[in-house]
Short mmCIF file of C-alpha atoms in Angstrom, two decimals:
data_model
loop_
_atom_site.label_atom_id
_atom_site.label_comp_id
_atom_site.label_asym_id
_atom_site.label_seq_id
_atom_site.Cartn_x
_atom_site.Cartn_y
_atom_site.Cartn_z
CA UNK H 119 -93.51 -166.69 53.27
CA UNK H 120 -92.05 -167.36 56.73
CA UNK H 121 -94.49 -168.48 59.39
CA UNK H 122 -94.40 -166.69 62.73
CA UNK H 123 -93.64 -169.06 65.60
CA UNK H 124 -96.16 -169.50 68.41
CA UNK H 125 -95.79 -167.40 71.54
CA UNK H 126 -93.61 -168.98 74.21
CA UNK H 127 -94.63 -166.38 76.78
CA UNK H 128 -98.10 -166.57 78.30
CA UNK H 129 -99.72 -164.28 80.85
CA UNK H 130 -98.62 -166.53 83.70
CA UNK H 131 -95.45 -168.35 82.61
CA UNK H 132 -92.89 -169.06 79.94
CA UNK H 133 -93.16 -172.32 77.98
CA UNK H 134 -89.94 -174.25 78.54
CA UNK H 135 -88.79 -177.87 78.49
CA UNK H 136 -91.30 -178.74 75.78
CA UNK H 137 -90.05 -180.29 72.52
CA UNK H 138 -90.62 -178.32 69.34
CA UNK H 139 -92.92 -179.77 66.73
CA UNK H 140 -91.09 -182.26 64.54
CA UNK H 141 -91.79 -180.50 61.24
CA UNK H 142 -90.90 -182.13 57.93
CA UNK H 143 -89.43 -185.61 58.17
CA UNK H 144 -87.81 -187.89 55.62
CA UNK H 145 -89.16 -191.35 56.32
CA UNK H 146 -86.61 -193.00 54.03
CA UNK H 147 -83.41 -191.03 54.61
CA UNK H 148 -83.84 -191.10 58.40
CA UNK H 149 -84.34 -194.86 58.54
CA UNK H 150 -81.06 -196.78 58.06
CA UNK H 151 -82.72 -200.04 59.06
CA UNK H 152 -85.23 -199.73 56.22
CA UNK H 153 -82.42 -199.03 53.77
CA UNK H 154 -80.47 -202.08 54.97
CA UNK H 155 -83.33 -204.59 55.11
CA UNK H 156 -85.04 -203.23 51.99
CA UNK H 157 -81.96 -203.75 49.87
CA UNK H 158 -83.87 -205.52 47.06
CA UNK H 159 -86.52 -202.79 46.85
CA UNK H 160 -86.48 -199.77 44.55
CA UNK H 161 -84.49 -197.33 46.67
CA UNK H 162 -85.01 -194.33 44.39
CA UNK H 163 -88.77 -194.82 44.42
CA UNK H 164 -88.88 -195.28 48.20
CA UNK H 165 -86.69 -192.22 48.74
CA UNK H 166 -89.18 -190.09 46.84
CA UNK H 167 -92.21 -191.69 48.51
CA UNK H 168 -90.75 -191.47 52.02
CA UNK H 169 -89.78 -187.82 51.64
CA UNK H 170 -93.27 -186.92 50.43
CA UNK H 171 -95.11 -188.81 53.16
CA UNK H 172 -92.91 -187.32 55.86
CA UNK H 173 -93.83 -183.71 55.11
CA UNK H 174 -95.65 -182.06 57.98
CA UNK H 175 -98.63 -181.13 55.81
CA UNK H 176 -99.12 -184.75 54.70
CA UNK H 177 -98.84 -186.08 58.25
CA UNK H 178 -101.42 -183.46 59.24
CA UNK H 179 -103.79 -184.92 56.65
CA UNK H 180 -103.45 -188.26 58.40
CA UNK H 181 -104.50 -186.72 61.70
CA UNK H 182 -107.39 -184.94 60.02
CA UNK H 183 -108.65 -188.11 58.36
CA UNK H 184 -108.69 -189.81 61.77
CA UNK H 185 -110.47 -186.93 63.47
CA UNK H 186 -113.22 -186.87 60.81
CA UNK H 187 -114.32 -190.49 60.33
CA UNK H 188 -116.43 -191.56 57.34
CA UNK H 189 -120.20 -191.25 57.41
CA UNK H 190 -122.80 -193.61 55.96
CA UNK H 191 -125.28 -191.90 53.64
CA UNK H 192 -127.88 -194.60 53.11
CA UNK H 193 -130.77 -192.64 51.52
CA UNK H 194 -131.34 -189.43 49.64
CA UNK H 195 -133.87 -186.81 50.75
CA UNK H 196 -136.65 -188.67 48.98
CA UNK H 197 -135.91 -192.00 50.65
CA UNK H 198 -134.21 -193.61 47.64
CA UNK H 199 -131.28 -195.89 48.48
CA UNK H 200 -127.79 -194.47 48.06
CA UNK H 201 -125.73 -196.90 50.16
CA UNK H 202 -122.71 -194.62 50.07
CA UNK H 203 -119.94 -193.72 52.48
CA UNK H 204 -118.57 -190.19 52.47
CA UNK H 205 -114.98 -189.50 53.52
CA UNK H 206 -113.13 -186.35 54.50
CA UNK H 207 -111.08 -184.86 51.62
CA UNK H 208 -107.88 -185.62 53.57
CA UNK H 209 -108.64 -189.33 53.21
CA UNK H 210 -108.92 -189.00 49.43
CA UNK H 211 -105.70 -186.98 49.30
CA UNK H 212 -103.84 -189.79 51.05
CA UNK H 213 -105.43 -192.41 48.81
CA UNK H 214 -104.25 -190.41 45.82
CA UNK H 215 -100.68 -190.27 47.14
CA UNK H 216 -100.58 -194.01 47.79
CA UNK H 217 -102.23 -195.21 44.59
CA UNK H 218 -100.39 -192.84 42.26
CA UNK H 219 -97.21 -193.90 44.05
CA UNK H 220 -97.86 -197.49 42.99
CA UNK H 221 -98.92 -198.99 46.31
CA UNK H 222 -101.37 -201.35 44.59
CA UNK H 223 -99.87 -201.41 41.11
CA UNK H 224 -96.10 -201.61 41.43
CA UNK H 225 -95.76 -205.33 42.29
CA UNK H 226 -97.68 -206.28 39.13
CA UNK H 227 -95.80 -204.03 36.71
CA UNK H 228 -92.86 -206.41 36.25
CA UNK H 229 -90.14 -204.35 37.89
CA UNK H 230 -87.53 -206.18 39.95
CA UNK H 231 -88.31 -206.25 43.66
CA UNK H 232 -91.91 -205.19 43.20
CA UNK H 233 -93.30 -206.89 46.29
CA UNK H 234 -90.33 -205.76 48.37
CA UNK H 235 -90.96 -202.17 47.31
CA UNK H 236 -94.67 -202.55 47.99
CA UNK H 237 -93.97 -203.97 51.46
CA UNK H 238 -91.76 -200.99 52.27
CA UNK H 239 -94.51 -198.65 51.06
CA UNK H 240 -96.96 -200.33 53.44
CA UNK H 241 -94.46 -199.73 56.24
CA UNK H 242 -94.03 -196.07 55.26
CA UNK H 243 -97.74 -195.36 54.74
CA UNK H 244 -98.63 -196.93 58.09
CA UNK H 245 -96.45 -194.31 59.75
CA UNK H 246 -98.66 -191.51 58.42
CA UNK H 247 -102.21 -192.88 58.24
CA UNK H 248 -102.81 -196.62 58.58
CA UNK H 249 -106.52 -196.46 57.72
CA UNK H 250 -105.98 -195.85 54.01
CA UNK H 251 -103.78 -198.93 53.82
CA UNK H 252 -106.81 -201.23 54.03
CA UNK H 253 -108.47 -200.42 50.66
CA UNK H 254 -105.11 -200.10 48.90
CA UNK H 255 -103.90 -203.41 50.34
CA UNK H 256 -107.02 -205.26 49.20
CA UNK H 257 -106.73 -203.72 45.75
CA UNK H 258 -103.12 -204.95 45.54
CA UNK H 259 -104.04 -208.41 46.83
CA UNK H 260 -107.05 -208.91 44.57
CA UNK H 261 -104.90 -209.13 41.44
CA UNK H 262 -103.59 -212.71 41.91
CA UNK H 263 -107.04 -213.95 42.96
CA UNK H 264 -108.58 -212.58 39.77
CA UNK H 265 -106.37 -214.88 37.70
CA UNK H 266 -108.91 -217.63 38.44
CA UNK H 267 -111.13 -216.25 35.64
CA UNK H 268 -109.32 -214.68 32.69
CA UNK H 269 -112.24 -212.50 31.56
CA UNK H 270 -112.56 -210.89 34.99
CA UNK H 271 -108.80 -210.47 35.21
CA UNK H 272 -108.77 -208.65 31.86
CA UNK H 273 -111.69 -206.44 32.88
CA UNK H 274 -110.63 -205.48 36.39
CA UNK H 275 -106.85 -205.56 36.67
CA UNK H 276 -106.08 -202.63 34.33
CA UNK H 277 -108.29 -200.43 36.52
CA UNK H 278 -106.94 -201.82 39.81
CA UNK H 279 -103.37 -201.08 38.71
CA UNK H 280 -104.04 -197.74 37.01
CA UNK H 281 -101.92 -195.67 39.46
CA UNK H 282 -104.60 -193.15 40.33
CA UNK H 283 -107.52 -192.69 42.71
CA UNK H 284 -110.99 -192.34 41.21
CA UNK H 285 -113.65 -192.37 43.96
CA UNK H 286 -116.61 -191.62 41.66
CA UNK H 287 -119.67 -193.88 42.17
CA UNK H 288 -119.77 -195.12 38.59
CA UNK H 289 -119.68 -198.44 36.68
CA UNK H 290 -116.22 -199.88 36.09
CA UNK H 291 -116.01 -199.06 32.38
CA UNK H 292 -116.56 -195.37 33.14
CA UNK H 293 -113.78 -195.21 35.72
CA UNK H 294 -110.15 -194.28 35.23
CA UNK H 295 -109.16 -196.47 38.18
CA UNK H 296 -110.83 -198.80 40.65
CA UNK H 297 -110.39 -200.36 44.08
CA UNK H 298 -111.40 -203.80 45.32
CA UNK H 299 -112.74 -204.65 48.77
CA UNK H 300 -113.62 -207.87 50.53
CA UNK H 301 -116.76 -209.18 52.24
CA UNK H 302 -116.44 -212.70 53.62
CA UNK H 303 -117.17 -212.84 57.35
CA UNK H 304 -120.66 -213.71 58.53
CA UNK H 305 -122.14 -213.62 62.05
CA UNK H 306 -122.30 -217.35 62.55
CA UNK H 307 -118.99 -218.27 60.89
CA UNK H 308 -116.23 -215.83 61.76
CA UNK H 309 -112.94 -217.27 60.57
CA UNK H 310 -114.64 -220.58 59.68
CA UNK H 311 -115.73 -219.64 56.18
CA UNK H 312 -117.28 -223.04 55.65
CA UNK H 313 -120.21 -221.75 57.71
CA UNK H 314 -121.12 -219.19 55.02
CA UNK H 315 -124.89 -219.02 54.46
CA UNK H 316 -125.10 -216.40 51.67
CA UNK H 317 -126.72 -218.06 48.66
CA UNK H 318 -125.89 -217.60 44.99
CA UNK H 319 -128.45 -218.42 42.31
CA UNK H 320 -127.53 -218.46 38.64
CA UNK H 321 -129.16 -215.74 36.50
CA UNK H 322 -127.96 -216.18 32.91
CA UNK H 323 -124.24 -215.60 32.76
CA UNK H 324 -124.28 -214.02 36.21
CA UNK H 325 -125.46 -214.97 39.67
CA UNK H 326 -127.73 -213.30 42.21
CA UNK H 327 -126.42 -213.18 45.78
CA UNK H 328 -128.64 -213.02 48.83
CA UNK H 329 -127.32 -212.87 52.38
CA UNK H 330 -125.67 -210.81 55.09
CA UNK H 331 -121.99 -210.04 55.61
CA UNK H 332 -120.93 -209.10 59.14
CA UNK H 333 -117.74 -207.34 57.96
CA UNK H 334 -117.28 -205.61 54.64
CA UNK H 335 -113.94 -203.84 54.39
CA UNK H 336 -113.88 -200.53 52.49
CA UNK H 337 -117.56 -200.52 51.43
CA UNK H 338 -117.06 -197.79 48.80
CA UNK H 339 -114.79 -200.04 46.76
CA UNK H 340 -115.80 -200.60 43.14
CA UNK H 341 -116.08 -204.32 43.67
CA UNK H 342 -115.85 -206.95 46.37
CA UNK H 343 -114.48 -210.43 46.48
CA UNK H 344 -117.01 -212.45 48.43
CA UNK H 345 -118.10 -216.01 49.16
CA UNK H 346 -121.49 -217.65 48.70
CA UNK H 347 -122.98 -221.12 48.51
CA UNK H 348 -123.84 -222.64 45.11
CA UNK H 349 -125.03 -226.14 44.16
CA UNK H 350 -121.34 -226.96 43.66
CA UNK H 351 -120.33 -225.71 47.10
CA UNK H 352 -118.70 -222.58 48.52
CA UNK H 353 -117.72 -220.31 45.62
CA UNK H 354 -115.91 -217.01 45.16
CA UNK H 355 -117.56 -214.07 43.38
CA UNK H 356 -116.78 -210.55 42.23
CA UNK H 357 -119.64 -208.25 43.18
CA UNK H 358 -119.55 -204.94 41.25
CA UNK H 359 -120.60 -201.98 43.36
CA UNK H 360 -122.15 -200.09 40.46
CA UNK H 361 -124.14 -201.33 37.44
CA UNK H 362 -124.93 -199.61 34.16
CA UNK H 363 -127.73 -197.20 34.96
CA UNK H 364 -128.32 -198.60 38.44
CA UNK H 365 -126.79 -199.36 41.82
CA UNK H 366 -126.17 -202.98 42.57
CA UNK H 367 -128.22 -204.32 45.48
CA UNK H 368 -125.39 -204.05 48.02
CA UNK H 369 -127.15 -202.45 50.96
CA UNK H 370 -125.17 -200.92 53.81
CA UNK H 371 -126.77 -201.69 57.16
CA UNK H 372 -124.41 -199.68 59.33
CA UNK H 373 -120.77 -198.72 59.74
CA UNK H 374 -118.85 -200.49 62.48
CA UNK H 375 -117.92 -198.30 65.45
CA UNK H 376 -114.34 -199.57 65.69
CA UNK H 377 -111.65 -199.14 68.32
CA UNK H 378 -109.17 -197.84 65.76
CA UNK H 379 -108.68 -197.56 62.00
CA UNK H 380 -111.05 -194.63 62.30
CA UNK H 381 -110.46 -193.05 58.89
CA UNK H 382 -111.41 -196.26 57.10
CA UNK H 383 -115.00 -197.52 56.92
CA UNK H 384 -115.98 -201.07 57.75
CA UNK H 385 -119.62 -202.01 57.30
CA UNK H 386 -122.29 -204.60 57.68
CA UNK H 387 -123.94 -205.17 54.32
CA UNK H 388 -126.71 -207.24 52.80
CA UNK H 389 -126.82 -208.66 49.32
CA UNK H 390 -130.43 -208.25 48.26
CA UNK H 391 -130.19 -210.37 45.09
CA UNK H 392 -127.07 -208.46 44.06
CA UNK H 393 -125.56 -209.29 40.69
CA UNK H 394 -122.20 -211.10 40.86
CA UNK H 395 -119.64 -212.70 38.55
CA UNK H 396 -118.31 -216.11 39.51
CA UNK H 397 -114.56 -216.16 40.09
CA UNK H 398 -113.09 -219.61 39.60
CA UNK H 399 -115.04 -222.85 39.68
CA UNK H 400 -118.07 -223.62 41.78
CA UNK H 401 -116.93 -225.18 45.03
CA UNK H 402 -113.42 -223.67 44.78
CA UNK H 403 -114.17 -220.59 46.88
CA UNK H 404 -111.55 -221.09 49.59
CA UNK H 405 -108.85 -222.06 47.11
CA UNK H 406 -109.63 -218.94 45.05
CA UNK H 407 -109.81 -216.40 47.86
CA UNK H 408 -106.70 -217.71 49.61
CA UNK H 409 -104.51 -215.98 47.00
CA UNK H 410 -105.91 -212.65 48.14
CA UNK H 411 -105.53 -213.57 51.80
CA UNK H 412 -101.92 -214.65 51.25
CA UNK H 413 -100.98 -211.24 49.88
CA UNK H 414 -102.95 -209.22 52.42
CA UNK H 415 -101.05 -211.10 55.12
CA UNK H 416 -97.82 -209.61 53.83
CA UNK H 417 -99.23 -206.17 54.54
CA UNK H 418 -100.48 -207.15 57.98
CA UNK H 419 -96.93 -208.28 58.73
CA UNK H 420 -95.45 -204.95 57.58
CA UNK H 421 -97.94 -202.51 59.11
CA UNK H 422 -97.01 -203.18 62.76
CA UNK H 423 -93.39 -202.32 61.98
CA UNK H 424 -94.59 -198.92 60.73
CA UNK H 425 -96.70 -198.32 63.82
CA UNK H 426 -93.79 -199.33 66.04
CA UNK H 427 -91.44 -196.92 64.33
CA UNK H 428 -93.76 -193.93 64.74
CA UNK H 429 -94.23 -194.72 68.42
CA UNK H 430 -90.49 -195.09 69.00
CA UNK H 431 -89.46 -191.99 67.07
CA UNK H 432 -92.02 -189.94 69.01
CA UNK H 433 -90.63 -191.31 72.27
CA UNK H 434 -87.05 -190.67 71.13
CA UNK H 435 -87.88 -187.10 70.07
CA UNK H 436 -89.49 -186.41 73.43
CA UNK H 437 -86.59 -187.92 75.37
CA UNK H 438 -84.04 -185.99 73.31
CA UNK H 439 -85.71 -182.61 73.93
CA UNK H 440 -87.00 -183.06 77.47
CA UNK H 441 -85.01 -182.84 80.70
CA UNK H 442 -85.92 -184.29 84.07
CA UNK H 443 -84.08 -184.45 87.38
CA UNK H 444 -81.25 -182.36 86.01
CA UNK H 445 -80.50 -184.28 82.81
CA UNK H 446 -81.90 -184.89 79.34
CA UNK H 447 -84.11 -187.93 79.37
CA UNK H 448 -82.19 -189.51 76.50
CA UNK H 449 -79.00 -189.39 78.59
CA UNK H 450 -80.52 -191.24 81.52
CA UNK H 451 -79.43 -194.90 81.51
CA UNK H 452 -82.84 -196.35 82.31
CA UNK H 453 -84.53 -194.45 79.47
CA UNK H 454 -81.82 -195.49 77.03
CA UNK H 455 -82.19 -199.11 78.09
CA UNK H 456 -85.96 -199.03 77.56
CA UNK H 457 -85.75 -197.41 74.11
CA UNK H 458 -82.96 -199.71 72.97
CA UNK H 459 -84.90 -202.77 74.08
CA UNK H 460 -87.98 -201.64 72.18
CA UNK H 461 -85.89 -200.79 69.12
CA UNK H 462 -84.78 -204.41 68.86
CA UNK H 463 -88.40 -205.55 68.55
CA UNK H 464 -89.14 -202.91 65.90
CA UNK H 465 -86.08 -203.69 63.78
CA UNK H 466 -86.69 -207.42 64.08
CA UNK H 467 -90.27 -206.98 62.88
CA UNK H 468 -89.15 -204.81 59.95
CA UNK H 469 -86.32 -207.17 59.00
CA UNK H 470 -88.45 -210.33 59.00
CA UNK H 471 -91.27 -208.67 57.05
CA UNK H 472 -88.98 -207.44 54.29
CA UNK H 473 -87.15 -210.77 54.19
CA UNK H 474 -90.46 -212.51 53.57
CA UNK H 475 -91.37 -209.94 50.91
CA UNK H 476 -88.29 -210.96 48.94
CA UNK H 477 -89.70 -214.49 48.77
CA UNK H 478 -92.90 -213.03 47.26
CA UNK H 479 -90.73 -211.61 44.48
CA UNK H 480 -89.24 -215.01 43.66
CA UNK H 481 -90.61 -217.54 41.16
CA UNK H 482 -88.72 -220.43 42.77
CA UNK H 483 -91.09 -223.04 44.22
CA UNK H 484 -89.12 -223.34 47.48
CA UNK H 485 -89.38 -219.56 47.94
CA UNK H 486 -93.12 -219.73 47.33
CA UNK H 487 -93.45 -222.30 50.11
CA UNK H 488 -91.28 -220.20 52.39
CA UNK H 489 -93.39 -217.13 51.58
CA UNK H 490 -96.51 -218.92 52.81
CA UNK H 491 -94.83 -220.00 56.05
CA UNK H 492 -92.74 -216.89 56.54
CA UNK H 493 -95.59 -214.42 56.13
CA UNK H 494 -97.61 -216.26 58.77
CA UNK H 495 -94.65 -216.28 61.19
CA UNK H 496 -93.96 -212.58 60.58
CA UNK H 497 -97.61 -211.61 60.98
CA UNK H 498 -97.91 -213.56 64.22
CA UNK H 499 -94.83 -212.27 66.03
CA UNK H 500 -94.87 -208.65 64.84
CA UNK H 501 -98.45 -208.16 65.86
CA UNK H 502 -97.92 -209.72 69.27
CA UNK H 503 -95.05 -207.30 69.90
CA UNK H 504 -96.74 -204.16 68.58
CA UNK H 505 -99.31 -203.30 71.31
CA UNK H 506 -96.93 -203.54 74.29
CA UNK H 507 -94.26 -201.60 72.40
CA UNK H 508 -96.70 -198.77 71.64
CA UNK H 509 -97.77 -198.69 75.27
CA UNK H 510 -94.16 -198.46 76.48
CA UNK H 511 -93.48 -195.65 74.02
CA UNK H 512 -96.60 -193.88 75.30
CA UNK H 513 -95.29 -194.19 78.84
CA UNK H 514 -92.01 -192.56 77.80
CA UNK H 515 -93.98 -189.36 77.15
CA UNK H 516 -95.74 -189.53 80.50
CA UNK H 517 -99.12 -187.81 80.53
CA UNK H 518 -98.60 -186.30 77.08
CA UNK H 519 -98.48 -189.79 75.61
CA UNK H 520 -102.10 -190.24 76.65
CA UNK H 521 -103.23 -187.03 74.97
CA UNK H 522 -104.54 -186.83 71.41
CA UNK H 523 -102.16 -183.95 70.63
CA UNK H 524 -99.60 -186.72 70.08
CA UNK H 525 -100.04 -189.71 67.72
CA UNK H 526 -99.65 -192.25 70.54
CA UNK H 527 -103.38 -192.71 71.33
CA UNK H 528 -104.14 -193.35 67.65
CA UNK H 529 -101.26 -195.82 67.44
CA UNK H 530 -102.44 -197.59 70.60
CA UNK H 531 -105.93 -198.03 69.14
CA UNK H 532 -104.45 -199.23 65.88
CA UNK H 533 -101.91 -201.64 67.36
CA UNK H 534 -104.18 -204.73 67.77
CA UNK H 535 -105.82 -204.53 64.35
CA UNK H 536 -103.41 -206.42 62.12
CA UNK H 537 -103.27 -209.33 64.55
CA UNK H 538 -107.02 -209.79 64.03
CA UNK H 539 -107.30 -209.02 60.31
CA UNK H 540 -106.67 -211.96 57.95
CA UNK H 541 -106.43 -214.54 60.69
CA UNK H 542 -106.08 -214.01 64.43
CA UNK H 543 -103.21 -215.65 66.32
CA UNK H 544 -104.77 -219.07 66.70
CA UNK H 545 -105.86 -219.17 63.06
CA UNK H 546 -102.33 -218.29 61.95
CA UNK H 547 -100.83 -221.00 64.16
CA UNK H 548 -103.21 -223.60 62.76
CA UNK H 549 -102.44 -222.50 59.20
CA UNK H 550 -98.70 -222.92 59.82
CA UNK H 551 -99.31 -226.43 61.15
CA UNK H 552 -101.47 -227.32 58.13
CA UNK H 553 -98.79 -226.07 55.76
CA UNK H 554 -96.08 -228.09 57.46
CA UNK H 555 -98.28 -231.18 57.39
CA UNK H 556 -99.59 -230.86 53.85
CA UNK H 557 -97.03 -229.11 51.66
CA UNK H 558 -94.22 -231.36 50.40
CA UNK H 559 -90.76 -230.31 51.61
CA UNK H 560 -92.19 -227.46 53.75
CA UNK H 561 -90.37 -228.65 56.88
CA UNK H 562 -87.09 -229.05 54.98
CA UNK H 563 -87.45 -225.59 53.43
CA UNK H 564 -88.05 -224.06 56.84
CA UNK H 565 -85.07 -225.90 58.33
CA UNK H 566 -82.80 -224.81 55.49
CA UNK H 567 -83.82 -221.18 56.05
CA UNK H 568 -83.02 -221.39 59.77
CA UNK H 569 -79.72 -223.17 59.14
CA UNK H 570 -78.54 -220.37 56.85
CA UNK H 571 -77.56 -218.31 59.88
CA UNK H 572 -75.79 -221.02 61.89
CA UNK H 573 -72.11 -220.75 62.77
CA UNK H 574 -72.22 -217.00 63.37
CA UNK H 575 -73.81 -216.70 66.80
CA UNK H 576 -73.37 -219.09 69.69
CA UNK H 577 -76.67 -217.94 71.22
CA UNK H 578 -78.52 -218.55 67.97
CA UNK H 579 -77.01 -221.98 67.44
CA UNK H 580 -77.85 -223.01 71.01
CA UNK H 581 -81.41 -221.70 70.73
CA UNK H 582 -81.98 -223.50 67.44
CA UNK H 583 -80.68 -226.73 68.95
CA UNK H 584 -82.97 -226.26 71.95
CA UNK H 585 -85.97 -225.65 69.68
CA UNK H 586 -85.27 -228.87 67.77
CA UNK H 587 -84.92 -230.81 71.01
CA UNK H 588 -88.12 -229.33 72.37
CA UNK H 589 -90.06 -230.01 69.18
CA UNK H 590 -88.53 -233.10 67.51
CA UNK H 591 -91.87 -233.52 65.74
CA UNK H 592 -94.64 -231.15 64.79
CA UNK H 593 -96.39 -230.04 67.98
CA UNK H 594 -99.86 -230.80 69.23
CA UNK H 595 -102.40 -228.05 68.71
CA UNK H 596 -102.21 -226.90 72.35
CA UNK H 597 -98.47 -226.17 72.03
CA UNK H 598 -98.76 -224.26 68.77
CA UNK H 599 -98.34 -220.76 70.16
CA UNK H 600 -95.14 -221.71 71.95
CA UNK H 601 -93.88 -223.43 68.80
CA UNK H 602 -94.78 -220.55 66.46
CA UNK H 603 -93.35 -217.87 68.74
CA UNK H 604 -90.12 -219.84 69.03
CA UNK H 605 -89.92 -220.33 65.26
CA UNK H 606 -90.72 -216.69 64.48
CA UNK H 607 -88.16 -215.43 66.99
CA UNK H 608 -85.49 -217.74 65.59
CA UNK H 609 -86.36 -216.64 62.06
CA UNK H 610 -86.08 -212.99 63.06
CA UNK H 611 -82.71 -213.62 64.69
CA UNK H 612 -81.47 -215.42 61.58
CA UNK H 613 -82.39 -212.45 59.37
CA UNK H 614 -80.75 -209.95 61.73
CA UNK H 615 -77.58 -212.06 61.90
CA UNK H 616 -77.36 -211.92 58.11
CA UNK H 617 -78.36 -208.30 57.48
CA UNK H 618 -78.09 -206.14 60.63
CA UNK H 619 -75.02 -204.72 62.38
CA UNK H 620 -73.58 -206.98 65.11
CA UNK H 621 -74.72 -204.57 67.84
CA UNK H 622 -78.30 -205.30 66.82
CA UNK H 623 -78.11 -208.99 65.93
CA UNK H 624 -75.99 -209.88 68.96
CA UNK H 625 -78.31 -208.00 71.31
CA UNK H 626 -81.38 -209.63 69.79
CA UNK H 627 -79.90 -213.10 70.10
CA UNK H 628 -78.74 -212.48 73.65
CA UNK H 629 -82.06 -211.08 74.87
CA UNK H 630 -84.72 -212.82 72.79
CA UNK H 631 -83.43 -216.36 72.40
CA UNK H 632 -82.82 -217.05 76.08
CA UNK H 633 -84.71 -216.32 79.29
CA UNK H 634 -85.28 -212.60 79.89
CA UNK H 635 -87.48 -210.26 81.86
CA UNK H 636 -90.98 -209.73 80.52
CA UNK H 637 -90.95 -205.91 80.66
CA UNK H 638 -89.15 -203.54 78.32
CA UNK H 639 -85.78 -202.48 79.63
CA UNK H 640 -85.10 -205.72 81.52
CA UNK H 641 -82.00 -206.43 79.46
CA UNK H 642 -78.31 -206.13 80.16
CA UNK H 643 -74.98 -206.15 78.36
CA UNK H 644 -76.08 -204.43 75.11
CA UNK H 645 -74.72 -201.39 73.24
CA UNK H 646 -77.61 -198.94 73.60
CA UNK H 647 -75.89 -196.25 71.52
CA UNK H 648 -75.44 -198.49 68.49
CA UNK H 649 -78.95 -199.87 68.76
CA UNK H 650 -80.59 -196.46 69.14
CA UNK H 651 -78.64 -195.22 66.11
CA UNK H 652 -80.74 -197.62 64.06
CA UNK H 653 -83.85 -195.74 65.14
CA UNK H 654 -82.87 -192.21 64.21
CA UNK H 655 -79.88 -192.53 61.89
#
């Protein structure tokens, strides 16, 4: 049945010079850059997923989930502990779309390009509702960590990869599907997990955990990977949320009142002698959990590219349908220069993230080393670029960009998150330095990757030579940010030179590898039409 359009005539004026609502979108078909850089992913699957997510009704669910944040329900009417979090139905609808679409399962099902397809799904889902990505990402990333104990792997992984969403508060064996969360950070330790004070005491085949966790991501997950101290040292555990006939002693203290990521709950919890299964050996906690962290970092490298794209497409839509000073905004040279400049940062972030995802799909040892380095470089640079890009896109809309009727305020609140999650900037820089120091051939593997693009761009070759001259050896800790930003920018340029049209790769090399202005639009000598075509197809 056709829907009647809203009235354009009010009692006092006619509504003009306002863009129409965007309606249904196709997040795959309208994104030539994703198609180019995701060339090893499952295109047919992504085409279906992107078309579904782009529908106006699904995007509306994302807005609804953000406007109705989760609520902690700690006790029933009689004062008995529940320790539950209740979500709006729109949140569950989006979880169902992602999980049935294979967000958590697809990389482990054996299909070619599984991690590349997953990475593209993170990018697409982040454009609609980034909050639901957190529990699905942790569920995806828990699978390789669970390999540390075969019995737990056999028990949990079939439910984590079941391609459905089952939010019922029930023991694992009664569930059709499950999700896995994470609870590691404590007040006194932060990123330094060695400062963990939660204690684990053996109780038969299990352990009892007692302690406080300052951040528990997705507290309604069916289990959590967590760290606690044992006689053998810091150890990883799986804490089931629900027991047979009882609730495990995982007590929610409060939900965090966060800047963004509003649809997703993050909590402070206490383990009050909660039952837990040891994962891996005593004392091997960091080594065990790092497999999960490694895979969640891939998603934190992809999510900012999704946020950037939404911000830019909103700005482009506004500029295309809004006139000012006698001309369409999109035809005004200064606006075109700003949008083209921002588009280079978005496509570079997307290209590097998907390039790294291909290394996750490889079984070659050199690719595994590159994946560890590359994901850290991609996470660092993409998340440093995301907040200022979203702000600039917001400014393109003027006052409307600051109003919740548009997605820009949500994107602005969301933009810093992935830089903080799974290692803030300094932690990432230090991890890159440790890898280069400790992993055999890591420096040679990184150099070989950078050299792949030489001989095709004079700017790139000169910038690479300058980087080598500036850092003939691994840098001191104080210079790490400069070093990592330079490496990540060179790596991005190398990927664009290999896989993007010359208008994009040449412009990136000319404006990112040499001195440039620090504000968007302070570039010259680039083909804005060709670059902007990458944004809207």
